[in-house]
Coordinates of C-alpha atoms and ligand atoms in Angstrom, one line a residue:
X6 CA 0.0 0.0 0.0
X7 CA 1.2 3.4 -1.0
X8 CA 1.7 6.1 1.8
X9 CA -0.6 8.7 2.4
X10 CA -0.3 12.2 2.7
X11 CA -3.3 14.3 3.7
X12 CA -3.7 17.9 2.5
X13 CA -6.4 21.0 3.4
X14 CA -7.0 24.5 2.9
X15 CA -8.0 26.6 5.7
X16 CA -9.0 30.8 6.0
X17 CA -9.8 32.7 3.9
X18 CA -9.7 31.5 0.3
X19 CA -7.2 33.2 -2.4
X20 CA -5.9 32.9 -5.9
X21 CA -3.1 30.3 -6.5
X22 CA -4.6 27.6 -3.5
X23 CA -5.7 25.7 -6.7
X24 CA -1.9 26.0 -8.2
X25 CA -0.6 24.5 -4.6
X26 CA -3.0 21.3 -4.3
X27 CA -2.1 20.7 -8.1
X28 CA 1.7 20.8 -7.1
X29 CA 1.0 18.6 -4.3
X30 CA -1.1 15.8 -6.4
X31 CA 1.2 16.1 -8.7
X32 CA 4.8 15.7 -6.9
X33 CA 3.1 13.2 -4.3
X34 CA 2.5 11.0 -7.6
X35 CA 5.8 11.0 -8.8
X36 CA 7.2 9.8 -5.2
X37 CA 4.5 7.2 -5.3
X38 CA 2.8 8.2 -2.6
X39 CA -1.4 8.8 -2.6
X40 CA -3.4 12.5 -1.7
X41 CA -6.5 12.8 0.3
X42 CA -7.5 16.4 0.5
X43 CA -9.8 16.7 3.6
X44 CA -12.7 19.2 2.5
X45 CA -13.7 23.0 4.3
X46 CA -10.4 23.3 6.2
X47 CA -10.0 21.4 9.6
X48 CA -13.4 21.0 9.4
X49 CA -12.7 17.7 7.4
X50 CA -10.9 16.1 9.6
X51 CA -13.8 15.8 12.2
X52 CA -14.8 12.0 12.5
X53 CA -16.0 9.9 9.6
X54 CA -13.7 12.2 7.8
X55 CA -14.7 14.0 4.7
X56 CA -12.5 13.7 2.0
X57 CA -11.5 13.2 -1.5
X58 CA -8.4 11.7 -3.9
X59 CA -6.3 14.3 -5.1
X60 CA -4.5 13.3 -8.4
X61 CA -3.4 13.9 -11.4
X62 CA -7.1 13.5 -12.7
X63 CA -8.9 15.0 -10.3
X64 CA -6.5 18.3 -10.4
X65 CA -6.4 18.7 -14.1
X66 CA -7.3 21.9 -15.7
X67 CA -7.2 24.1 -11.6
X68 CA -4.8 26.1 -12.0
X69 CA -6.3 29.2 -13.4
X70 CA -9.4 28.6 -11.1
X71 CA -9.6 30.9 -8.2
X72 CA -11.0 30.0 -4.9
X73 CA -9.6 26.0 -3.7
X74 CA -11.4 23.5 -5.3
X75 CA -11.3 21.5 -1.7
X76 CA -13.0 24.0 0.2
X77 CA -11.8 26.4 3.1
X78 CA -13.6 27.7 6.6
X79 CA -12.0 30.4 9.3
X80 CA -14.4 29.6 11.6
X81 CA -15.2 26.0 13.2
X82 CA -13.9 23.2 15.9
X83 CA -10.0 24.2 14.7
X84 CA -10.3 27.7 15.8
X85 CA -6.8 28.4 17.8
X86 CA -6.7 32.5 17.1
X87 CA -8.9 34.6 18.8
X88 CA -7.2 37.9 18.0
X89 CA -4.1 39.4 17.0
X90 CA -1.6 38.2 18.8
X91 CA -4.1 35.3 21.0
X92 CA -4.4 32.3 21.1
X93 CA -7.0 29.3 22.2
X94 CA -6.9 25.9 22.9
X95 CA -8.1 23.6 20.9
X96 CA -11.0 21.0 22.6
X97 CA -9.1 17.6 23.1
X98 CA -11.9 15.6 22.1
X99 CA -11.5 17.7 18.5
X100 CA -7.6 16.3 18.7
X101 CA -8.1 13.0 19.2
X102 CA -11.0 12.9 16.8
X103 CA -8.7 14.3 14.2
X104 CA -6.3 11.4 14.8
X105 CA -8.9 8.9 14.7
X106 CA -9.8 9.7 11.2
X107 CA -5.9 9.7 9.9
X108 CA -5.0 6.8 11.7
X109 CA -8.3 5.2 10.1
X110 CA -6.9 6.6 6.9
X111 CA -3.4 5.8 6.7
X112 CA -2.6 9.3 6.5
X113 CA 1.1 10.0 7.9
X114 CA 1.4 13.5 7.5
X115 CA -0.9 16.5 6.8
X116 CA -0.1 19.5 4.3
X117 CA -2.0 22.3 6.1
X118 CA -2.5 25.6 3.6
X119 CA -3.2 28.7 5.2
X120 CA -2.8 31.7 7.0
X121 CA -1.3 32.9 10.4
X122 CA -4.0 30.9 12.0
X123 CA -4.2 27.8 10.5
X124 CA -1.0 27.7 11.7
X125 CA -1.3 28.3 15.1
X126 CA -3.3 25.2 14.9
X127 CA -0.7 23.6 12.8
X128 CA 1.5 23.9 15.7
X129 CA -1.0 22.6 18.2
X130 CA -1.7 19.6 15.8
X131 CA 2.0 18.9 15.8
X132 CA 3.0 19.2 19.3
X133 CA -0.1 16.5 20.1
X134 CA 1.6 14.4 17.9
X135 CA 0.2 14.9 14.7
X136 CA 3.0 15.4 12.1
X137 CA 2.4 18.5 10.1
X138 CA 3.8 20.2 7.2
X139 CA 2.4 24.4 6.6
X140 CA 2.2 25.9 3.5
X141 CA 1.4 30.3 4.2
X142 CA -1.5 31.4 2.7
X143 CA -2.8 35.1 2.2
X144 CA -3.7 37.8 0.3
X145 CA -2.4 40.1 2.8
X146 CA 1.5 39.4 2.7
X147 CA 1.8 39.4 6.3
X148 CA 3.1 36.6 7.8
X149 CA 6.7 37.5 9.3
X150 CA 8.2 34.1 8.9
X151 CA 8.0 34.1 4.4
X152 CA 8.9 37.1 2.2
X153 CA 5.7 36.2 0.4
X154 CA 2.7 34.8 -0.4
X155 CA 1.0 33.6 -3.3
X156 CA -2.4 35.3 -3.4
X157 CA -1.0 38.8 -3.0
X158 CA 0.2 39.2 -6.0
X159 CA -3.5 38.6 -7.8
X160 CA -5.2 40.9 -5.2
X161 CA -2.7 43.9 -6.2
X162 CA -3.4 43.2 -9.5
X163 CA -7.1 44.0 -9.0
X164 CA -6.3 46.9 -6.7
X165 CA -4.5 47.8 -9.9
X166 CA -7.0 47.1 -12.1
X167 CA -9.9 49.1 -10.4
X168 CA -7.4 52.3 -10.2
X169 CA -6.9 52.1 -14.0
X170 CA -10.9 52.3 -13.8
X171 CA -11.1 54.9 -11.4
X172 CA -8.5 57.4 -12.9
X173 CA -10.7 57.7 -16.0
X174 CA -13.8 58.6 -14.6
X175 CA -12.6 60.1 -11.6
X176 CA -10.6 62.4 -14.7
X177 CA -13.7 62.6 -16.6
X178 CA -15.8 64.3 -13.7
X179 CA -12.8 66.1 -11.5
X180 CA -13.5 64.2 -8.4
X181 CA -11.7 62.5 -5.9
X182 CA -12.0 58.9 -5.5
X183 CA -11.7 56.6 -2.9
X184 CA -10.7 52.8 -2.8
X185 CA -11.2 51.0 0.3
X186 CA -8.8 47.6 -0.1
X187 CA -8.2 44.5 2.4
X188 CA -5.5 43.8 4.1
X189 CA -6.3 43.5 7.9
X190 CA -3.6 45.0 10.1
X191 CA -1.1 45.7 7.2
X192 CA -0.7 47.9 4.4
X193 CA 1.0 46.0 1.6
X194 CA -2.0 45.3 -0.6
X195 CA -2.8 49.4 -0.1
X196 CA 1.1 50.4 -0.5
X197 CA 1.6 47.9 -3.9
X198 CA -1.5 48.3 -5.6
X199 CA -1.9 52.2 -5.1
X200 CA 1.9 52.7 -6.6
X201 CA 1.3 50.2 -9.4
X202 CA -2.3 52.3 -9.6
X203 CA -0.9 55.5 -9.9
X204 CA -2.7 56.8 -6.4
X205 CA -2.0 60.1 -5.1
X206 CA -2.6 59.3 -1.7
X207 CA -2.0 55.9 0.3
X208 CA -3.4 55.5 3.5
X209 CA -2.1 52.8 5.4
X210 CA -1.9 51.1 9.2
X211 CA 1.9 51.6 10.0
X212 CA 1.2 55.2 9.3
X213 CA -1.2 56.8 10.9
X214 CA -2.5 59.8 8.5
X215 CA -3.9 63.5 9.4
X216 CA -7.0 64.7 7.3
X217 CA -5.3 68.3 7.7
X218 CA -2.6 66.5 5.7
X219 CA -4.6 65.1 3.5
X220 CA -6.3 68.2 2.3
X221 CA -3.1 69.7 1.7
X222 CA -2.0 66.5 -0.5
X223 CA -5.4 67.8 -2.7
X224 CA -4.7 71.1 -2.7
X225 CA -0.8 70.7 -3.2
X226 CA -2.0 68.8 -6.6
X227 CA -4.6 71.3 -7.7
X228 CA -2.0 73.8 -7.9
X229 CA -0.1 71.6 -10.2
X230 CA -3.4 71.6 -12.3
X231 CA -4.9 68.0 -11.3
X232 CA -7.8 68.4 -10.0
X233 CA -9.3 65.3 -9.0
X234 CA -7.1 62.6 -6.9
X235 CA -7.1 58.9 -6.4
X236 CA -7.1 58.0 -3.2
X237 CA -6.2 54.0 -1.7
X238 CA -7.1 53.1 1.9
X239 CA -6.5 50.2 3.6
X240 CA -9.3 48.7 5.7
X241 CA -7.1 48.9 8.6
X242 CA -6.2 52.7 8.1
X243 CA -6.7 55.3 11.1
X244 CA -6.2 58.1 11.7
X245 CA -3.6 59.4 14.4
X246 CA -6.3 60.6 16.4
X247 CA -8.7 58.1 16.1
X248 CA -9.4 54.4 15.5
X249 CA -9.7 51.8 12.7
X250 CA -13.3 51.3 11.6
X251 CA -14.3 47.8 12.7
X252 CA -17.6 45.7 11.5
X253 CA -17.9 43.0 13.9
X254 CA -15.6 40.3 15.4
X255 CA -16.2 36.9 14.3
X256 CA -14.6 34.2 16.7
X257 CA -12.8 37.0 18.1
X258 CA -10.9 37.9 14.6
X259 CA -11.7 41.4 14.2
X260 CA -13.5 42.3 11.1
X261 CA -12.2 45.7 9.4
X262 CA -14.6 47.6 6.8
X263 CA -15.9 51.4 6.4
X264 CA -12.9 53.6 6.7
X265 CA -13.2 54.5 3.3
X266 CA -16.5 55.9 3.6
X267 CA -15.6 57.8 6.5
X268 CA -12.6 58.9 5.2
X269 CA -14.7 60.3 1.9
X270 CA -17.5 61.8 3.7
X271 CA -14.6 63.9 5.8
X272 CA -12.5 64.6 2.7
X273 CA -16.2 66.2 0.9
X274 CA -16.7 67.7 4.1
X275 CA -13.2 69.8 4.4
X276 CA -12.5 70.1 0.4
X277 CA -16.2 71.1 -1.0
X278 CA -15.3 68.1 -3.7
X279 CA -17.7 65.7 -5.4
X280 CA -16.3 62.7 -3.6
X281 CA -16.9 59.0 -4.3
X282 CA -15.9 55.4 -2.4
X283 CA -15.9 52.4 -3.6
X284 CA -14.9 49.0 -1.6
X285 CA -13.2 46.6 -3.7
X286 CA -13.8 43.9 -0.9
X287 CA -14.0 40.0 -2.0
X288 CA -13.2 41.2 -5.7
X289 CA -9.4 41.3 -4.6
X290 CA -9.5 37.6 -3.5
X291 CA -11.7 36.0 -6.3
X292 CA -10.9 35.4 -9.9
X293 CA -8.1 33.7 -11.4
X294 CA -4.4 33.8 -9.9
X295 CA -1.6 36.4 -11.6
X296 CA 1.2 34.0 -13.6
X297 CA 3.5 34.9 -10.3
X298 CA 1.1 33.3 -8.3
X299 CA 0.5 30.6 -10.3
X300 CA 4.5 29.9 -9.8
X301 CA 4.3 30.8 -6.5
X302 CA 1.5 27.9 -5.7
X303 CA 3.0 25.4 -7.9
X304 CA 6.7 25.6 -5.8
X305 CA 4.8 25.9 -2.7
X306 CA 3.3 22.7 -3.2
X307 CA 6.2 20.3 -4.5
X308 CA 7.8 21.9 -1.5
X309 CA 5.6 20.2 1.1
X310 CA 5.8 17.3 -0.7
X311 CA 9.3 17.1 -0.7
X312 CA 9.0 17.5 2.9
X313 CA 7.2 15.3 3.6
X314 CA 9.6 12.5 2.0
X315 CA 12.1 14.5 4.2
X316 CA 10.1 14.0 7.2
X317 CA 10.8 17.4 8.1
X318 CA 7.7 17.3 10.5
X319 CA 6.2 21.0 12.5
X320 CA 7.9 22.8 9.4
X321 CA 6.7 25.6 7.3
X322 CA 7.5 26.2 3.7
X323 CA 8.9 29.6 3.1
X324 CA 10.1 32.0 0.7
X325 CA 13.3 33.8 1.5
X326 CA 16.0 35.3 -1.2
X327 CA 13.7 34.3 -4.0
X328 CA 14.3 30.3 -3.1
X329 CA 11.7 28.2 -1.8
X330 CA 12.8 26.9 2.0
X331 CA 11.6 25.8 5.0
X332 CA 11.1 27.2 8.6
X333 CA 9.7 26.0 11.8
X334 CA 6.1 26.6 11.7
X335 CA 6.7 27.8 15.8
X336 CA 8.2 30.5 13.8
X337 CA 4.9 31.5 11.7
X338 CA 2.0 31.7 13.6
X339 CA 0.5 34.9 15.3
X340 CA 3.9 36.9 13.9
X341 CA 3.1 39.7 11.5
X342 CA 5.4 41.3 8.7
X343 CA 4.3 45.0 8.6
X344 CA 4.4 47.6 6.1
X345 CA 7.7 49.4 7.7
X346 CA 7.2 52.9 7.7
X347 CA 10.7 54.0 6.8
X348 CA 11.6 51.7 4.3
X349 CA 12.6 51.7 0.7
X350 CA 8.9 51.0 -0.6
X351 CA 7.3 54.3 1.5
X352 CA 10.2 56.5 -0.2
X353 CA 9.9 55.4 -2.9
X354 CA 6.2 56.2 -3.1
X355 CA 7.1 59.7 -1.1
X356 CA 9.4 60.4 -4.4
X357 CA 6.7 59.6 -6.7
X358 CA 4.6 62.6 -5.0
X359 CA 2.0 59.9 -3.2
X360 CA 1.2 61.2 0.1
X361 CA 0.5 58.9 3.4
X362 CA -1.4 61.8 4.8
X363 CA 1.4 62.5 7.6
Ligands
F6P20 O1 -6.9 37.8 5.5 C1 -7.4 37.9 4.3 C2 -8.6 38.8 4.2 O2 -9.1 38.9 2.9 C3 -8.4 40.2 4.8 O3 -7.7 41.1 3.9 C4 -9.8 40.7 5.1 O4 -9.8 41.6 6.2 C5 -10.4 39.4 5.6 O5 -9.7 38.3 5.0 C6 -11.9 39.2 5.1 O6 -12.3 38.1 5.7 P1 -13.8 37.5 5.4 O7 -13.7 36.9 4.0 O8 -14.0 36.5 6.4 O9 -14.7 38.6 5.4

């Protein structure tokens, strides 16, 4: 009997997932060893088990489909992230369950996809015994312990796409426009999209921004003759005097929306300008992956697999100095890679006249 390797996407979904359990069918083949892809995240795991064969068949023709074909949940029994920087312990009767259903199964090892979350329950798997192999996940580029993530490179691509849009009409009728963009508590998606967007003004976490300053910024470029402006916030914006705009927390993850239309309605308010916002939201994380993150998903994948022959259990795959390695997965989880305010990107934006309304 062949061994088996178990895989399953967990959080949020995002572009290139599809690309990684393709890699994974696909490299687990050649090393002879079989795929069962456990379906909505850890959910799959709970007893009988709910799964499917992942192979070369049944992965054929993914890789430009967005979403994961194996579903994904951020809520349920798995839950070990309450909030940034907390974490919960998962029920022991969930645990054992778990290992239940991949002893019953054969499965030796478990590929878990996903974000700073999923792998604080990576880690919890693993030190119960579980061996597990991470693979980072998210649209947000965030996670301390990889230089990046597939996913992010799609979602600045429509950040991109819906500036292009803007910037015509916002031309058309001299207004400013606002884009709200995701992102949670960092501003890479905001920083990357608005300088590949042409924005005029970024507003972003790490900086907190001033709406005196940001008046200027419009001002400043009405002088020059432009007189509408693209402006990018990211949902977890705020300003120095004030807080980020929350919805609601869902097992205790905080849920960011509405700065941008608070941010528009000031910005009319102060300026006299026709003002508009529009929330790209769940746009940025459907739709196909970018060729990068195609790439991206595809080493990702053969990486846990080759891991896995390794038996380099409790490790994380991760991009560093544009090679695919590996780190603990102690090092991943709860540990956030901010946008850092001084660095080369902000500057560089600063030198293309873009304003973080400091
Ligand atoms: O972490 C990825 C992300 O898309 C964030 O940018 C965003 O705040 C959040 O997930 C949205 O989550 P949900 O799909 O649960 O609304």
């Amino acid at each position: 009997m062949k061994p088996r390797i178990g895989v399953l996407t967990s959080g949020g979904d995002c572009p290139g997932l599809n690309a990684v359990l393709r890699g994974v069918a696909l490299a687990a083949q050649k090393l002879d060893f079989e795929v069962l892809a456990f379906l909505d995240g850890f959910e799959g795991l709970l007893p009988p088990g709910n799964f499917i064969h992942l192979n070369r068949r049944s992965t054929s023709g993914i890789m430009p489909r967005g979403g994961t074909m194996i579903g994904t949940t951020n809520r349920g029994h798995f839950v070990a992230k309450v909030g940034a920087g907390e974490k919960a312990v998962i029920a022991s009767e969930v645990i054992e369950g778990a290992r239940a259903v991949l002893q019953e199964q054969r499965v030796e090892t478990l590929i878990i996809v996903g974000g700073d979350g999923s792998m604080t329950t990576a880690l919890q798997l693993q030190e119960s015994g579980i061996n597990c192999i991470g693979v980072p996940k998210t649209i947000d580029n965030d996670l301390a312990a990889t230089a990046m993530t597939f996913g992010f490179d799609s979602a600045v691509a429509a950040v991109t796409d819906a500036l292009d849009r803007l910037h015509t009409t916002a031309t058309s009728h001299k207004r400013i426009m606002i884009l709200e963009v995701m992102g949670r508590h960092a501003g890479w998606i905001a920083l990357h999209g608005g300088i590949a967007g042409g924005a005029h003004i970024i507003l972003i976490p790490e900086i907190p921004f001033d709406y005196d300053k940001i008046t200027e910024a419009i001002h400043l470029r009405e002088t020059k003759g432009s007189v509408y402006s693209l402006i990018v916030v990211a949902e977890g914006a705020c300003p120095a005097d004030g807080q980020a705009v929350k919805r609601l927390a869902e097992a205790g993850e905080d849920r960011f929306g509405g700065i941008g239309g608070v941010v528009a309605a000031e910005i009319a308010a102060r300026t006299g300008k026709e003002t508009r916002c529009t929330v790209l939201g769940h746009l940025q994380r459907g739709g196909a992956p970018t060729t990068l993150d195609r790439i991206l998903g595809t080493r990702f994948g053969v990486k846990a697999v080759r891991l896995v022959a390794e038996k380099q259990f409790g490790c994380m795959v991760s991009y560093q100095n544009y090679q695919v390695r590996h780190v603990p997965i102690a090092d991943a989880g709860n540990r956030l890679r901010l946008v850092p305010p001084d660095g080369e990107m902000v500057q560089t934006a600063r030198d293309v006249e873009i304003s973080f309304g400091d």
